[in-house]
Coordinates of C-alpha atoms in Angstrom, one line a residue:
Chain A
G255 CA 0.0 -0.3 0.0
Q256 CA 0.7 3.5 0.2
N257 CA 1.9 5.8 2.9
I258 CA 3.2 7.9 4.1
D259 CA 4.5 9.2 7.9
Q260 CA 5.2 12.2 9.8
P261 CA 5.2 12.9 13.6
T262 CA 2.1 13.6 14.7
E263 CA 3.4 16.4 17.2
M264 CA 6.7 18.9 17.8
T265 CA 6.8 21.7 19.7
A266 CA 9.4 24.5 19.2
T267 CA 10.3 27.4 20.8
E268 CA 9.9 30.8 19.1
G269 CA 12.8 31.9 17.6
A270 CA 14.8 27.9 17.0
I271 CA 14.5 26.5 14.4
V272 CA 12.6 22.9 14.0
Q273 CA 13.4 19.7 11.4
I274 CA 9.2 18.7 10.5
N275 CA 10.3 14.9 8.7
C276 CA 8.5 13.7 6.2
T277 CA 9.1 9.2 5.0
Y278 CA 7.1 8.0 2.5
Q279 CA 7.0 4.8 0.8
T280 CA 4.5 4.8 -3.2
S281 CA 4.0 3.4 -6.0
G282 CA 5.6 6.3 -8.7
F283 CA 6.6 9.7 -8.1
N284 CA 6.2 12.4 -8.9
G285 CA 6.6 15.0 -7.0
L286 CA 6.1 16.5 -3.3
F287 CA 4.2 19.1 -1.8
W288 CA 4.9 20.9 1.6
Y289 CA 1.3 22.5 2.8
Q290 CA 0.5 24.3 6.1
Q291 CA -2.7 24.5 7.7
H292 CA -3.7 26.9 10.3
A293 CA -6.8 25.7 13.1
G294 CA -9.8 26.1 11.0
E295 CA -8.8 27.2 7.7
A296 CA -7.6 25.9 4.6
P297 CA -4.9 24.4 4.2
T298 CA -2.1 26.3 2.0
F299 CA 0.8 25.4 0.1
L300 CA 4.5 25.7 0.9
S301 CA 7.0 24.3 -1.5
Y302 CA 6.9 21.8 -3.8
N303 CA 10.3 19.3 -4.6
V304 CA 10.5 17.0 -7.9
L305 CA 14.3 17.1 -7.9
D306 CA 16.5 15.9 -4.5
G307 CA 18.0 19.0 -2.8
L308 CA 17.0 21.5 -0.8
E309 CA 14.2 24.5 -1.8
E310 CA 15.1 27.8 0.5
K311 CA 11.9 29.9 0.2
G312 CA 12.2 32.2 2.5
R313 CA 12.5 31.0 6.7
F314 CA 11.3 27.8 4.8
S315 CA 13.2 25.3 3.0
S316 CA 12.6 21.7 1.6
F317 CA 14.4 18.8 1.1
L318 CA 14.0 16.2 -0.8
S319 CA 15.6 12.6 -1.0
R320 CA 14.2 10.3 -4.3
S321 CA 16.2 7.5 -3.6
K322 CA 16.2 7.4 0.4
G323 CA 10.6 8.4 0.2
Y324 CA 12.9 11.0 3.1
S325 CA 11.9 14.8 3.0
Y326 CA 11.9 17.0 5.9
L327 CA 10.7 21.1 6.0
L328 CA 12.8 23.0 8.2
L329 CA 11.5 26.7 9.3
K330 CA 13.9 29.1 11.0
E331 CA 13.2 32.2 13.7
L332 CA 10.2 30.3 14.3
Q333 CA 7.0 32.4 14.6
M334 CA 3.8 31.9 17.0
K335 CA 1.9 32.2 14.4
D336 CA 4.6 29.2 12.8
S337 CA 2.4 27.5 15.3
A338 CA 0.0 24.8 12.6
S339 CA -0.3 21.5 11.2
Y340 CA 2.6 20.7 8.1
L341 CA 1.4 18.6 6.4
C342 CA 3.4 16.4 3.7
A343 CA 1.9 15.0 -0.1
V344 CA 3.2 13.1 -2.3
K345 CA 2.0 12.3 -6.1
D346 CA 2.1 8.6 -6.8
S347 CA 2.6 7.4 -10.9
N348 CA -0.7 8.3 -12.1
Y349 CA -0.3 11.7 -10.2
Q350 CA -2.7 11.0 -7.3
L351 CA -1.4 12.8 -4.3
I352 CA -1.3 10.5 -1.3
W353 CA -1.5 13.2 2.2
G354 CA 0.3 12.3 5.4
A355 CA -2.5 12.9 8.4
G356 CA 0.0 16.0 9.5
T357 CA 2.0 17.4 12.5
K358 CA 1.0 19.9 14.3
L359 CA 3.8 22.5 15.5
I360 CA 3.5 24.0 18.6
I361 CA 5.8 27.2 19.2
K362 CA 5.9 28.3 23.1
P363 CA 7.2 31.5 23.8
Chain B
E111 CA -8.5 35.5 0.6
T112 CA -7.5 32.4 -2.0
G113 CA -9.4 32.3 -5.2
V114 CA -12.1 29.1 -3.4
T115 CA -14.9 29.6 -1.4
Q116 CA -17.1 27.7 -0.3
T117 CA -20.9 27.3 1.3
P118 CA -22.0 27.2 4.0
R119 CA -17.9 27.6 6.2
H120 CA -20.9 25.1 9.1
L121 CA -23.5 22.9 9.2
V122 CA -25.3 20.7 11.7
M123 CA -27.6 18.0 10.6
G124 CA -30.3 15.2 10.6
M125 CA -29.7 11.8 9.1
T126 CA -32.6 12.1 7.3
N127 CA -31.8 15.3 6.2
K128 CA -30.9 15.9 2.0
K129 CA -27.9 19.6 2.5
S130 CA -25.6 20.6 -0.2
L131 CA -22.3 22.2 -0.1
K132 CA -21.1 24.6 -3.3
C133 CA -17.4 25.4 -3.9
E134 CA -16.6 27.9 -6.3
Q135 CA -13.0 29.1 -7.6
H136 CA -12.5 32.6 -9.9
L137 CA -8.3 30.8 -10.2
G138 CA -9.5 30.0 -13.8
H139 CA -8.7 26.5 -12.8
N140 CA -9.7 23.5 -15.2
A141 CA -10.0 20.8 -12.5
M142 CA -11.6 20.6 -9.2
Y143 CA -11.4 18.3 -6.1
W144 CA -13.0 17.2 -2.4
Y145 CA -11.8 16.2 0.2
K146 CA -13.0 15.0 3.8
Q147 CA -11.2 15.5 6.4
S148 CA -11.0 13.8 9.8
A149 CA -9.7 14.5 12.7
K150 CA -5.7 13.7 13.4
K151 CA -6.2 11.2 9.7
P152 CA -4.7 11.7 5.7
L153 CA -6.8 13.8 3.5
E154 CA -9.4 11.9 2.0
L155 CA -9.8 12.5 -1.8
M156 CA -13.1 11.8 -2.5
F157 CA -14.3 12.9 -5.7
V158 CA -12.3 14.4 -8.9
Y159 CA -13.4 17.1 -12.5
S160 CA -11.3 17.8 -15.1
L161 CA -12.8 20.2 -17.3
E162 CA -16.4 19.5 -15.3
E163 CA -15.7 15.6 -16.4
R164 CA -15.5 13.3 -13.1
V165 CA -11.9 11.1 -13.3
E166 CA -11.5 9.4 -10.4
N167 CA -13.9 8.4 -7.5
N168 CA -13.0 6.0 -4.9
S169 CA -14.5 4.6 -4.2
V170 CA -17.0 6.5 -2.2
P171 CA -20.7 6.3 -0.8
S172 CA -23.5 6.7 -2.8
R173 CA -24.7 8.9 -0.5
F174 CA -21.8 11.7 -1.0
S175 CA -23.3 12.5 -4.8
P176 CA -21.0 15.6 -6.6
E177 CA -22.3 17.8 -8.9
C178 CA -19.9 20.0 -11.8
P179 CA -22.1 22.5 -14.1
N180 CA -18.8 24.3 -14.8
S181 CA -15.2 24.3 -14.1
S182 CA -15.5 27.1 -11.3
H183 CA -18.6 25.5 -9.7
L184 CA -19.4 22.4 -7.6
F185 CA -21.5 21.1 -5.7
L186 CA -21.8 18.3 -3.3
H187 CA -25.1 16.8 -2.5
L188 CA -25.3 14.6 0.9
H189 CA -28.8 13.3 1.7
T190 CA -29.5 10.6 4.5
L191 CA -25.7 10.7 6.0
Q192 CA -24.4 9.0 9.6
P193 CA -22.8 10.2 12.2
E194 CA -19.2 9.4 11.1
D195 CA -19.3 11.4 8.2
S196 CA -19.7 14.5 10.4
A197 CA -15.2 16.0 8.9
L198 CA -14.5 19.2 7.4
Y199 CA -15.3 18.6 3.7
L200 CA -12.8 21.2 1.8
C201 CA -12.7 21.6 -1.5
A202 CA -9.9 22.5 -4.3
S203 CA -8.8 23.8 -7.7
S204 CA -5.8 22.9 -9.1
P205 CA -4.4 24.6 -13.0
S206 CA -4.9 21.3 -14.0
G207 CA -5.9 17.5 -14.0
G208 CA -3.0 16.2 -11.7
D209 CA 0.0 16.1 -13.4
G210 CA 2.4 18.5 -13.1
S211 CA 3.3 19.8 -10.0
Y212 CA 0.8 22.2 -9.9
E213 CA -0.2 23.1 -6.2
Q214 CA -4.1 22.6 -5.2
Y215 CA -5.7 26.0 -3.6
F216 CA -8.2 25.3 -1.3
G217 CA -11.0 26.7 -0.3
P218 CA -11.4 27.2 3.9
G219 CA -14.0 23.9 4.4
T220 CA -17.0 23.2 5.2
R221 CA -17.4 21.9 8.8
L222 CA -20.0 18.8 8.9
T223 CA -22.1 17.9 11.8
V224 CA -24.3 14.7 11.1
T225 CA -26.4 13.7 14.5

């Protein structure tokens, strides 16, 4: 079967750095997405990786290793507004998005 | 403002009721999606429409009936639901039906409670 694993919950301190991991086992691979979802709101797109390596976008970076079936989202200089759930999703060989259950990130002052 | 709107935002309905969820996208996209989001579970894809034709139906019970009258509007008709259908129902759109790197744009969702 197809599976996306990410930690259920993480806690970090304001101003610090946090890394949210995602491992996947899918039938084929056509890209990996990270979304942010604040409580009660719509998921919003953060990043897309299809080739190995690091994609940087401001305070957020996303890394992909296709051979390891692994990605992480790195958040720097954490702010209270970064408290949210972070969803990892992979497009399989049929271009269907397979979603993880999300990681709830709690930022403490 | 995400460009995808959903109404109503909250809905409480009995198991014998019939109701409809509405989604509208103002982004000129060609594909639209219905998802179910339950607490601590992955997003479940229910239906996909590309150019107004249904291309995906992930074994969703027949008590959920989608309708896509044009590329900007998507409905989810609900009837004789069960309490386990209580969830957040999210609508999304994307420029095309699935291939490529296009991300999906989500609406704020309808929080459905079945009593």
